[in-house]
mmCIF file of C-alpha atoms in Angstrom:
data_model
loop_
_atom_site.group_PDB
_atom_site.id
_atom_site.type_symbol
_atom_site.label_atom_id
_atom_site.label_comp_id
_atom_site.label_asym_id
_atom_site.label_seq_id
_atom_site.Cartn_x
_atom_site.Cartn_y
_atom_site.Cartn_z
ATOM 1 C CA MET G 1 11.852 -73.088 -22.543
ATOM 2 C CA LYS G 2 11.762 -70.086 -24.813
ATOM 3 C CA ASN G 3 8.564 -68.682 -23.196
ATOM 4 C CA LEU G 4 10.059 -69.188 -19.736
ATOM 5 C CA ARG G 5 13.437 -67.173 -20.954
ATOM 6 C CA LEU G 6 11.000 -64.398 -22.221
ATOM 7 C CA VAL G 7 9.461 -64.230 -18.763
ATOM 8 C CA THR G 8 12.519 -64.171 -16.996
ATOM 9 C CA VAL G 9 13.782 -61.475 -19.207
ATOM 10 C CA LEU G 10 10.561 -59.271 -18.785
ATOM 11 C CA LEU G 11 10.928 -59.623 -14.831
ATOM 12 C CA PHE G 12 14.626 -58.579 -15.046
ATOM 13 C CA ILE G 13 13.760 -55.548 -17.025
ATOM 14 C CA CYS G 14 10.906 -54.920 -14.746
ATOM 15 C CA THR G 15 13.226 -55.300 -11.537
ATOM 16 C CA LEU G 16 15.727 -52.803 -13.289
ATOM 17 C CA PHE G 17 13.038 -50.292 -13.987
ATOM 18 C CA THR G 18 11.640 -50.661 -10.367
ATOM 19 C CA PHE G 19 15.142 -50.043 -9.028
ATOM 20 C CA ALA G 20 15.984 -47.064 -11.253
ATOM 21 C CA GLU G 21 12.635 -45.276 -10.031
ATOM 22 C CA GLY G 22 13.568 -46.038 -6.398
ATOM 23 C CA GLN G 23 16.787 -44.605 -7.143
ATOM 24 C CA LYS G 24 15.294 -41.573 -8.697
ATOM 25 C CA GLU G 25 12.793 -41.092 -5.798
ATOM 26 C CA GLN G 26 15.579 -41.617 -3.258
ATOM 27 C CA SER G 27 17.922 -38.989 -4.761
ATOM 28 C CA ASN G 28 15.115 -36.561 -4.985
ATOM 29 C CA THR G 29 14.860 -36.571 -1.296
ATOM 30 C CA GLY G 30 18.534 -36.327 -0.815
ATOM 31 C CA SER G 31 20.823 -33.257 -0.865
ATOM 32 C CA GLY G 32 20.432 -32.389 -4.643
ATOM 33 C CA GLU G 33 18.054 -30.351 -6.330
ATOM 34 C CA TRP G 34 14.326 -31.820 -5.547
ATOM 35 C CA LYS G 35 11.501 -31.895 -8.093
ATOM 36 C CA PRO G 36 8.299 -34.186 -7.773
ATOM 37 C CA THR G 37 8.124 -37.061 -9.925
ATOM 38 C CA ARG G 38 4.423 -37.931 -9.067
ATOM 39 C CA PRO G 39 1.198 -36.287 -8.166
ATOM 40 C CA VAL G 40 1.253 -34.059 -4.929
ATOM 41 C CA THR G 41 -1.508 -33.708 -2.405
ATOM 42 C CA ILE G 42 -2.322 -30.339 -1.027
ATOM 43 C CA VAL G 43 -4.258 -31.024 2.022
ATOM 44 C CA CYS G 44 -6.595 -27.953 2.506
ATOM 45 C CA PHE G 45 -7.404 -27.874 6.082
ATOM 46 C CA VAL G 46 -10.876 -25.692 5.481
ATOM 47 C CA GLY G 47 -13.777 -26.554 3.467
ATOM 48 C CA ALA G 48 -14.253 -25.851 -0.136
ATOM 49 C CA GLY G 49 -15.349 -22.384 -1.265
ATOM 50 C CA GLY G 50 -13.469 -19.917 0.717
ATOM 51 C CA GLY G 51 -10.367 -17.995 0.657
ATOM 52 C CA THR G 52 -7.979 -20.642 1.831
ATOM 53 C CA ASP G 53 -9.344 -23.273 -0.649
ATOM 54 C CA LEU G 54 -9.030 -20.643 -3.417
ATOM 55 C CA ALA G 55 -5.391 -20.056 -2.568
ATOM 56 C CA SER G 56 -4.713 -23.624 -2.507
ATOM 57 C CA ARG G 57 -6.589 -24.376 -5.957
ATOM 58 C CA THR G 58 -4.497 -21.196 -7.374
ATOM 59 C CA LEU G 59 -1.291 -22.696 -6.204
ATOM 60 C CA ALA G 60 -2.040 -26.295 -7.197
ATOM 61 C CA LYS G 61 -2.723 -24.786 -10.882
ATOM 62 C CA VAL G 62 0.635 -22.862 -10.609
ATOM 63 C CA PHE G 63 2.969 -25.621 -9.126
ATOM 64 C CA GLU G 64 1.419 -28.076 -11.903
ATOM 65 C CA ASP G 65 2.888 -25.889 -14.532
ATOM 66 C CA TYR G 66 6.102 -25.268 -12.538
ATOM 67 C CA PHE G 67 6.964 -28.877 -11.553
ATOM 68 C CA GLU G 68 5.460 -30.651 -14.652
ATOM 69 C CA VAL G 69 3.392 -32.944 -12.222
ATOM 70 C CA PRO G 70 -0.406 -32.891 -11.130
ATOM 71 C CA PHE G 71 -1.100 -31.259 -7.882
ATOM 72 C CA GLN G 72 -4.477 -32.325 -6.333
ATOM 73 C CA VAL G 73 -6.349 -30.413 -3.592
ATOM 74 C CA VAL G 74 -7.993 -32.441 -0.860
ATOM 75 C CA ASN G 75 -10.185 -30.492 1.574
ATOM 76 C CA MET G 76 -9.856 -32.292 5.102
ATOM 77 C CA THR G 77 -11.836 -30.289 7.661
ATOM 78 C CA GLY G 78 -12.444 -30.648 11.226
ATOM 79 C CA GLY G 79 -10.916 -29.311 14.562
ATOM 80 C CA SER G 80 -10.685 -25.753 13.196
ATOM 81 C CA GLY G 81 -7.986 -26.989 10.958
ATOM 82 C CA GLY G 82 -6.269 -29.331 13.424
ATOM 83 C CA VAL G 83 -7.357 -32.425 11.680
ATOM 84 C CA GLY G 84 -5.957 -31.319 8.310
ATOM 85 C CA ALA G 85 -2.912 -30.014 9.787
ATOM 86 C CA ASN G 86 -1.889 -32.868 11.888
ATOM 87 C CA HIS G 87 -2.569 -35.131 8.664
ATOM 88 C CA VAL G 88 0.310 -33.291 7.107
ATOM 89 C CA LEU G 89 2.662 -33.619 10.111
ATOM 90 C CA ASN G 90 1.933 -37.202 10.670
ATOM 91 C CA SER G 91 2.949 -37.663 6.667
ATOM 92 C CA LYS G 92 6.493 -38.655 5.202
ATOM 93 C CA ARG G 93 8.645 -35.697 4.736
ATOM 94 C CA ASP G 94 8.888 -36.621 1.096
ATOM 95 C CA GLY G 95 7.349 -33.456 -0.545
ATOM 96 C CA TYR G 96 4.187 -35.078 -1.600
ATOM 97 C CA THR G 97 1.851 -33.824 1.067
ATOM 98 C CA ILE G 98 1.822 -30.072 1.673
ATOM 99 C CA LEU G 99 -0.627 -28.126 3.697
ATOM 100 C CA GLY G 100 -3.187 -25.539 2.304
ATOM 101 C CA ALA G 101 -3.202 -23.001 5.092
ATOM 102 C CA SER G 102 -4.180 -19.606 6.343
ATOM 103 C CA GLU G 103 -4.014 -17.788 9.730
ATOM 104 C CA PRO G 104 -6.445 -20.123 11.438
ATOM 105 C CA LEU G 105 -3.089 -22.287 11.729
ATOM 106 C CA HIS G 106 -1.785 -19.766 14.614
ATOM 107 C CA GLY G 107 -4.467 -20.561 17.143
ATOM 108 C CA LEU G 108 -4.229 -24.239 16.844
ATOM 109 C CA THR G 109 -1.760 -24.644 19.643
ATOM 110 C CA VAL G 110 -4.022 -23.072 22.423
ATOM 111 C CA LEU G 111 -7.130 -24.878 21.118
ATOM 112 C CA GLY G 112 -5.338 -28.173 21.842
ATOM 113 C CA ALA G 113 -4.663 -29.344 18.231
ATOM 114 C CA LEU G 114 -0.704 -28.911 18.510
ATOM 115 C CA ASP G 115 1.788 -29.215 20.968
ATOM 116 C CA LYS G 116 4.086 -26.513 20.019
ATOM 117 C CA PRO G 117 3.855 -23.087 18.908
ATOM 118 C CA THR G 118 2.965 -23.080 15.016
ATOM 119 C CA VAL G 119 6.319 -20.835 14.401
ATOM 120 C CA ASP G 120 8.338 -24.103 15.538
ATOM 121 C CA LEU G 121 6.395 -26.878 13.590
ATOM 122 C CA TRP G 122 5.475 -24.917 10.460
ATOM 123 C CA ASP G 123 7.108 -23.392 7.516
ATOM 124 C CA ALA G 124 4.426 -20.854 6.409
ATOM 125 C CA MET G 125 3.996 -18.929 3.132
ATOM 126 C CA MET G 126 2.018 -16.091 2.932
ATOM 127 C CA LEU G 127 0.445 -15.500 -0.468
ATOM 128 C CA ILE G 128 -2.378 -12.921 -0.286
ATOM 129 C CA GLY G 129 -4.745 -11.635 2.165
ATOM 130 C CA SER G 130 -7.718 -9.212 2.549
ATOM 131 C CA GLU G 131 -9.115 -7.093 5.202
ATOM 132 C CA GLY G 132 -12.488 -7.876 7.025
ATOM 133 C CA ALA G 133 -16.073 -6.623 7.180
ATOM 134 C CA VAL G 134 -19.032 -6.795 9.348
ATOM 135 C CA SER G 135 -21.786 -7.779 7.047
ATOM 136 C CA VAL G 136 -25.330 -8.400 7.020
ATOM 137 C CA PRO G 137 -27.792 -10.470 4.849
ATOM 138 C CA ALA G 138 -29.396 -7.987 2.130
ATOM 139 C CA ASP G 139 -32.722 -8.219 3.885
ATOM 140 C CA SER G 140 -31.393 -7.458 7.576
ATOM 141 C CA PRO G 141 -33.051 -4.828 9.442
ATOM 142 C CA TYR G 142 -29.971 -3.279 10.415
ATOM 143 C CA GLN G 143 -28.997 -0.529 7.785
ATOM 144 C CA SER G 144 -25.835 0.731 9.502
ATOM 145 C CA PHE G 145 -23.160 -0.575 11.915
ATOM 146 C CA ASP G 146 -24.281 1.744 14.924
ATOM 147 C CA GLU G 147 -27.991 0.008 14.406
ATOM 148 C CA LEU G 148 -26.226 -3.381 14.621
ATOM 149 C CA ILE G 149 -24.221 -2.616 17.805
ATOM 150 C CA ALA G 150 -27.239 -0.806 19.567
ATOM 151 C CA ALA G 151 -29.365 -3.689 18.766
ATOM 152 C CA ALA G 152 -26.809 -6.218 20.175
ATOM 153 C CA LYS G 153 -26.650 -4.338 23.609
ATOM 154 C CA THR G 154 -30.414 -5.135 23.759
ATOM 155 C CA LYS G 155 -30.603 -8.847 22.607
ATOM 156 C CA GLN G 156 -28.442 -11.810 21.377
ATOM 157 C CA ILE G 157 -27.447 -11.797 17.899
ATOM 158 C CA LYS G 158 -25.959 -14.721 16.158
ATOM 159 C CA ALA G 159 -22.805 -14.209 14.224
ATOM 160 C CA GLY G 160 -20.410 -16.306 12.287
ATOM 161 C CA ALA G 161 -16.790 -16.284 11.664
ATOM 162 C CA ALA G 162 -15.269 -19.233 10.025
ATOM 163 C CA GLN G 163 -13.399 -21.359 12.390
ATOM 164 C CA ALA G 164 -12.730 -20.606 16.048
ATOM 165 C CA ALA G 165 -9.008 -19.762 15.417
ATOM 166 C CA SER G 166 -9.479 -17.709 12.173
ATOM 167 C CA THR G 167 -8.571 -14.124 11.608
ATOM 168 C CA TRP G 168 -12.486 -13.354 11.550
ATOM 169 C CA SER G 169 -13.505 -14.880 14.945
ATOM 170 C CA ALA G 170 -10.371 -12.953 16.158
ATOM 171 C CA LYS G 171 -11.506 -9.544 14.634
ATOM 172 C CA LEU G 172 -15.110 -10.564 15.951
ATOM 173 C CA HIS G 173 -13.859 -11.098 19.679
ATOM 174 C CA GLN G 174 -11.691 -7.654 18.853
ATOM 175 C CA VAL G 175 -15.291 -5.739 17.903
ATOM 176 C CA GLU G 176 -16.980 -7.384 21.070
ATOM 177 C CA ALA G 177 -13.961 -6.007 22.989
ATOM 178 C CA LEU G 178 -14.382 -2.573 21.224
ATOM 179 C CA THR G 179 -17.968 -1.920 21.562
ATOM 180 C CA GLY G 180 -18.787 -4.048 24.548
ATOM 181 C CA VAL G 181 -21.200 -6.340 23.089
ATOM 182 C CA LYS G 182 -21.329 -9.797 23.047
ATOM 183 C CA PHE G 183 -22.644 -11.758 20.077
ATOM 184 C CA ASN G 184 -23.632 -15.493 19.938
ATOM 185 C CA GLN G 185 -20.804 -16.775 17.978
ATOM 186 C CA LEU G 186 -21.218 -19.715 15.775
ATOM 187 C CA PRO G 187 -18.235 -21.711 14.234
ATOM 188 C CA TYR G 188 -18.068 -22.932 10.522
ATOM 189 C CA GLU G 189 -15.373 -24.841 8.898
ATOM 190 C CA GLY G 190 -14.335 -21.967 6.962
ATOM 191 C CA SER G 191 -15.435 -18.454 5.426
ATOM 192 C CA HIS G 192 -17.658 -19.963 3.004
ATOM 193 C CA PRO G 193 -19.958 -22.037 5.060
ATOM 194 C CA SER G 194 -20.242 -18.930 7.351
ATOM 195 C CA GLN G 195 -21.484 -16.560 4.411
ATOM 196 C CA VAL G 196 -23.734 -18.996 3.230
ATOM 197 C CA ALA G 197 -25.219 -19.449 6.685
ATOM 198 C CA ALA G 198 -25.825 -15.535 6.838
ATOM 199 C CA MET G 199 -27.419 -15.794 3.434
ATOM 200 C CA SER G 200 -29.926 -18.552 4.236
ATOM 201 C CA GLY G 201 -30.781 -16.688 7.775
ATOM 202 C CA GLU G 202 -29.052 -19.145 9.932
ATOM 203 C CA ILE G 203 -27.243 -16.323 11.406
ATOM 204 C CA GLU G 204 -27.654 -12.591 11.299
ATOM 205 C CA VAL G 205 -24.134 -11.240 11.145
ATOM 206 C CA VAL G 206 -21.218 -12.515 9.349
ATOM 207 C CA VAL G 207 -17.379 -11.390 9.488
ATOM 208 C CA THR G 208 -15.188 -12.595 6.864
ATOM 209 C CA SER G 209 -12.744 -10.768 4.173
ATOM 210 C CA LEU G 210 -14.173 -8.373 1.955
ATOM 211 C CA SER G 211 -12.587 -10.474 -0.863
ATOM 212 C CA GLU G 212 -14.384 -13.579 0.010
ATOM 213 C CA GLN G 213 -17.746 -11.583 0.255
ATOM 214 C CA ALA G 214 -17.029 -9.649 -2.819
ATOM 215 C CA ASP G 215 -19.184 -11.673 -5.373
ATOM 216 C CA TYR G 216 -22.057 -11.823 -2.777
ATOM 217 C CA ILE G 217 -21.821 -8.172 -2.172
ATOM 218 C CA LYS G 218 -21.848 -7.159 -5.806
ATOM 219 C CA ALA G 219 -24.912 -9.565 -6.242
ATOM 220 C CA GLY G 220 -26.977 -7.866 -3.576
ATOM 221 C CA LYS G 221 -26.884 -10.800 -1.158
ATOM 222 C CA LEU G 222 -24.525 -9.453 1.698
ATOM 223 C CA ARG G 223 -24.188 -5.856 2.888
ATOM 224 C CA PRO G 224 -21.140 -4.633 4.402
ATOM 225 C CA LEU G 225 -21.772 -2.467 7.421
ATOM 226 C CA ALA G 226 -18.127 -1.719 8.481
ATOM 227 C CA ALA G 227 -14.632 -2.770 7.228
ATOM 228 C CA ILE G 228 -12.708 -4.016 10.158
ATOM 229 C CA SER G 229 -9.660 -1.880 9.338
ATOM 230 C CA LYS G 230 -7.923 1.350 10.061
ATOM 231 C CA VAL G 231 -8.998 2.733 6.710
ATOM 232 C CA ASP G 232 -12.258 2.730 4.536
ATOM 233 C CA GLU G 233 -11.868 -0.448 2.277
ATOM 234 C CA GLU G 234 -12.974 -0.833 -1.560
ATOM 235 C CA VAL G 235 -14.828 -3.470 -2.877
ATOM 236 C CA PRO G 236 -13.937 -3.581 -6.625
ATOM 237 C CA GLY G 237 -17.084 -3.125 -8.805
ATOM 238 C CA TRP G 238 -19.100 -1.869 -6.083
ATOM 239 C CA GLY G 239 -17.749 0.631 -3.656
ATOM 240 C CA THR G 240 -16.400 2.009 -0.351
ATOM 241 C CA VAL G 241 -16.885 0.247 2.848
ATOM 242 C CA PRO G 242 -16.399 2.801 5.830
ATOM 243 C CA SER G 243 -13.613 1.720 8.418
ATOM 244 C CA ILE G 244 -14.918 0.800 11.957
ATOM 245 C CA THR G 245 -12.939 3.710 13.115
ATOM 246 C CA LYS G 246 -15.651 5.888 11.801
ATOM 247 C CA TRP G 247 -17.712 4.880 14.977
ATOM 248 C CA TYR G 248 -14.992 3.454 17.278
ATOM 249 C CA PRO G 249 -11.422 5.381 16.746
ATOM 250 C CA GLY G 250 -10.251 2.921 19.315
ATOM 251 C CA TYR G 251 -9.698 0.472 16.709
ATOM 252 C CA ALA G 252 -6.678 2.255 15.374
ATOM 253 C CA ASP G 253 -4.719 1.518 18.561
ATOM 254 C CA MET G 254 -5.448 -2.317 18.575
ATOM 255 C CA THR G 255 -2.874 -4.977 17.175
ATOM 256 C CA PRO G 256 -4.586 -5.951 14.005
ATOM 257 C CA ALA G 257 -5.223 -9.815 13.312
ATOM 258 C CA MET G 258 -3.955 -10.262 9.882
ATOM 259 C CA GLN G 259 -5.449 -12.622 7.180
ATOM 260 C CA TRP G 260 -3.249 -14.593 5.084
ATOM 261 C CA LEU G 261 -3.831 -17.388 2.384
ATOM 262 C CA GLY G 262 -1.320 -19.538 1.141
ATOM 263 C CA MET G 263 0.539 -22.856 2.263
ATOM 264 C CA ALA G 264 2.860 -24.437 5.021
ATOM 265 C CA ILE G 265 5.265 -27.411 5.128
ATOM 266 C CA PRO G 266 6.752 -28.919 7.920
ATOM 267 C CA ARG G 267 9.595 -27.114 9.609
ATOM 268 C CA ASP G 268 11.583 -30.378 9.491
ATOM 269 C CA MET G 269 11.258 -30.939 5.618
ATOM 270 C CA PRO G 270 14.392 -32.043 4.194
ATOM 271 C CA GLU G 271 16.076 -28.810 2.861
ATOM 272 C CA ASN G 272 16.266 -29.451 -0.623
ATOM 273 C CA ILE G 273 12.589 -30.085 -0.889
ATOM 274 C CA ALA G 274 11.953 -26.977 1.263
ATOM 275 C CA ALA G 275 14.160 -25.010 -1.215
ATOM 276 C CA ALA G 276 11.926 -26.277 -4.228
ATOM 277 C CA TYR G 277 8.892 -25.129 -2.642
ATOM 278 C CA HIS G 278 10.216 -21.724 -1.638
ATOM 279 C CA LYS G 279 11.337 -21.386 -5.327
ATOM 280 C CA ALA G 280 7.913 -22.185 -6.606
ATOM 281 C CA PHE G 281 6.205 -20.069 -3.961
ATOM 282 C CA GLU G 282 8.271 -17.090 -5.320
ATOM 283 C CA TYR G 283 7.352 -17.853 -8.858
ATOM 284 C CA ALA G 284 3.645 -18.028 -8.008
ATOM 285 C CA THR G 285 3.677 -14.634 -6.493
ATOM 286 C CA THR G 286 4.081 -13.056 -9.875
ATOM 287 C CA SER G 287 2.259 -15.521 -11.891
ATOM 288 C CA PRO G 288 -0.820 -14.471 -13.943
ATOM 289 C CA GLU G 289 -3.187 -16.861 -12.003
ATOM 290 C CA VAL G 290 -2.247 -15.127 -8.646
ATOM 291 C CA LYS G 291 -2.485 -11.509 -10.057
ATOM 292 C CA LYS G 292 -5.833 -12.281 -11.718
ATOM 293 C CA VAL G 293 -7.053 -13.621 -8.347
ATOM 294 C CA ALA G 294 -6.073 -10.508 -6.434
ATOM 295 C CA SER G 295 -7.343 -8.114 -9.228
ATOM 296 C CA ASP G 296 -10.646 -9.990 -9.479
ATOM 297 C CA LEU G 297 -11.515 -10.128 -5.888
ATOM 298 C CA GLY G 298 -9.372 -7.192 -4.227
ATOM 299 C CA TYR G 299 -6.695 -9.314 -2.613
ATOM 300 C CA LYS G 300 -3.378 -7.866 -1.541
ATOM 301 C CA ILE G 301 -0.247 -10.233 -2.615
ATOM 302 C CA PHE G 302 1.780 -10.451 0.112
ATOM 303 C CA GLY G 303 4.258 -13.144 -1.082
ATOM 304 C CA LEU G 304 5.902 -13.543 2.467
ATOM 305 C CA HIS G 305 8.215 -16.596 3.096
ATOM 306 C CA GLY G 306 11.306 -17.946 4.392
ATOM 307 C CA ALA G 307 13.022 -15.346 6.803
ATOM 308 C CA GLU G 308 10.842 -12.397 5.846
ATOM 309 C CA ALA G 309 7.770 -14.276 6.939
ATOM 310 C CA GLU G 310 9.353 -15.410 10.344
ATOM 311 C CA PRO G 311 8.772 -12.266 12.420
ATOM 312 C CA VAL G 312 5.241 -12.118 10.825
ATOM 313 C CA HIS G 313 4.575 -15.953 11.883
ATOM 314 C CA ARG G 314 5.727 -15.317 15.383
ATOM 315 C CA GLN G 315 3.625 -12.273 16.002
ATOM 316 C CA LEU G 316 0.587 -13.760 14.464
ATOM 317 C CA ASP G 317 1.166 -16.801 16.975
ATOM 318 C CA SER G 318 0.997 -14.290 19.717
ATOM 319 C CA ILE G 319 -1.976 -12.091 18.498
ATOM 320 C CA TYR G 320 -4.080 -15.137 17.850
ATOM 321 C CA SER G 321 -3.300 -17.236 20.907
ATOM 322 C CA TRP G 322 -3.964 -14.395 23.274
ATOM 323 C CA VAL G 323 -7.168 -13.220 21.490
ATOM 324 C CA LEU G 324 -8.592 -16.515 21.642
ATOM 325 C CA TYR G 325 -7.287 -17.138 25.234
ATOM 326 C CA ASP G 326 -9.026 -13.631 26.429
ATOM 327 C CA ALA G 327 -12.258 -14.307 24.402
ATOM 328 C CA GLY G 328 -12.285 -17.823 26.822
ATOM 329 C CA ALA G 329 -12.354 -19.741 23.641
ATOM 330 C CA ALA G 330 -8.804 -21.510 24.175
ATOM 331 C CA MET G 331 -8.229 -24.864 25.850
ATOM 332 C CA LYS G 332 -4.759 -24.043 26.947
ATOM 333 C CA SER G 333 -2.773 -20.749 28.117
ATOM 334 C CA PRO G 334 -0.354 -19.315 25.591
ATOM 335 C CA GLU G 335 1.969 -19.134 28.494
ATOM 336 C CA GLU G 336 2.378 -23.094 28.736
ATOM 337 C CA PHE G 337 4.153 -22.737 25.238
ATOM 338 C CA GLY G 338 5.983 -19.547 26.108
ATOM 339 C CA ILE G 339 3.944 -17.236 23.837
ATOM 340 C CA LYS G 340 4.108 -13.621 25.073
ATOM 341 C CA ARG G 341 1.477 -11.157 24.735
ATOM 342 C CA PRO G 342 1.512 -9.081 21.858
#
């Protein structure tokens, strides 16, 4: 009888504890200030090793300190980022599943992965970014950018530039439009796999960010031929990479496809949860971890979020959607979604 009473009391205590935890979780997603009380998953929509993955893991470390709960990064590749993005969109709006994102997000609508412009679906927070470069493996026969373009006019050259919707794919299309050549572009699930493909000889040219290439450039494994930028760019600890305008001044008149690395939450996330992540992101922009990444690899800290990010987001939806459409890489026309030409 005594044991039965003890079991009854323990069950009652457990019920009270479960109820209290449920109430705590419920109030946390209500109208008051929100803070996660259990581990949060950052779904990085590209593979490990590239800039998006780096930004996701950097934010995870900062957010762990800020919120005092674990943040784990899960790489969910496929569909040029569409698989990971849709996984987060289909998850509960409770703040425990967010997206590790970057600029490929902007092309997912015309690639058929999303049914609306991304500015309508996602609240993007743009942490860091870098300019890109056309680079070749160290043992490449092409010693300069003009040598590469001359060769590409006479034969098909394999090139990699991360996912189809990435800024690097868009910039490679811009290089093709500028120079009149057509590369045999092979898609990869992120910058890192495309750089590895170049170093292994699978492709002859790679277009990714100078920051993502920096360690390989300094190690003598990749050789940058031209910065896809309106000005010369510096690789910390290595030297200057000449602007593509040295050979093709017309690039200065092109609308640039900007790289950004950071995170995104669904646009319809409860206001208090969204506000908590915006505060945490603002904190991250001045954190030692983010400053070190920027200093070591040459990234620029943008820290764009909220109202400040909206016009940039809308412009990038336009740029990426139309670059992909004009290059024949899109499944749908931007016009179907009311996305105007830049």
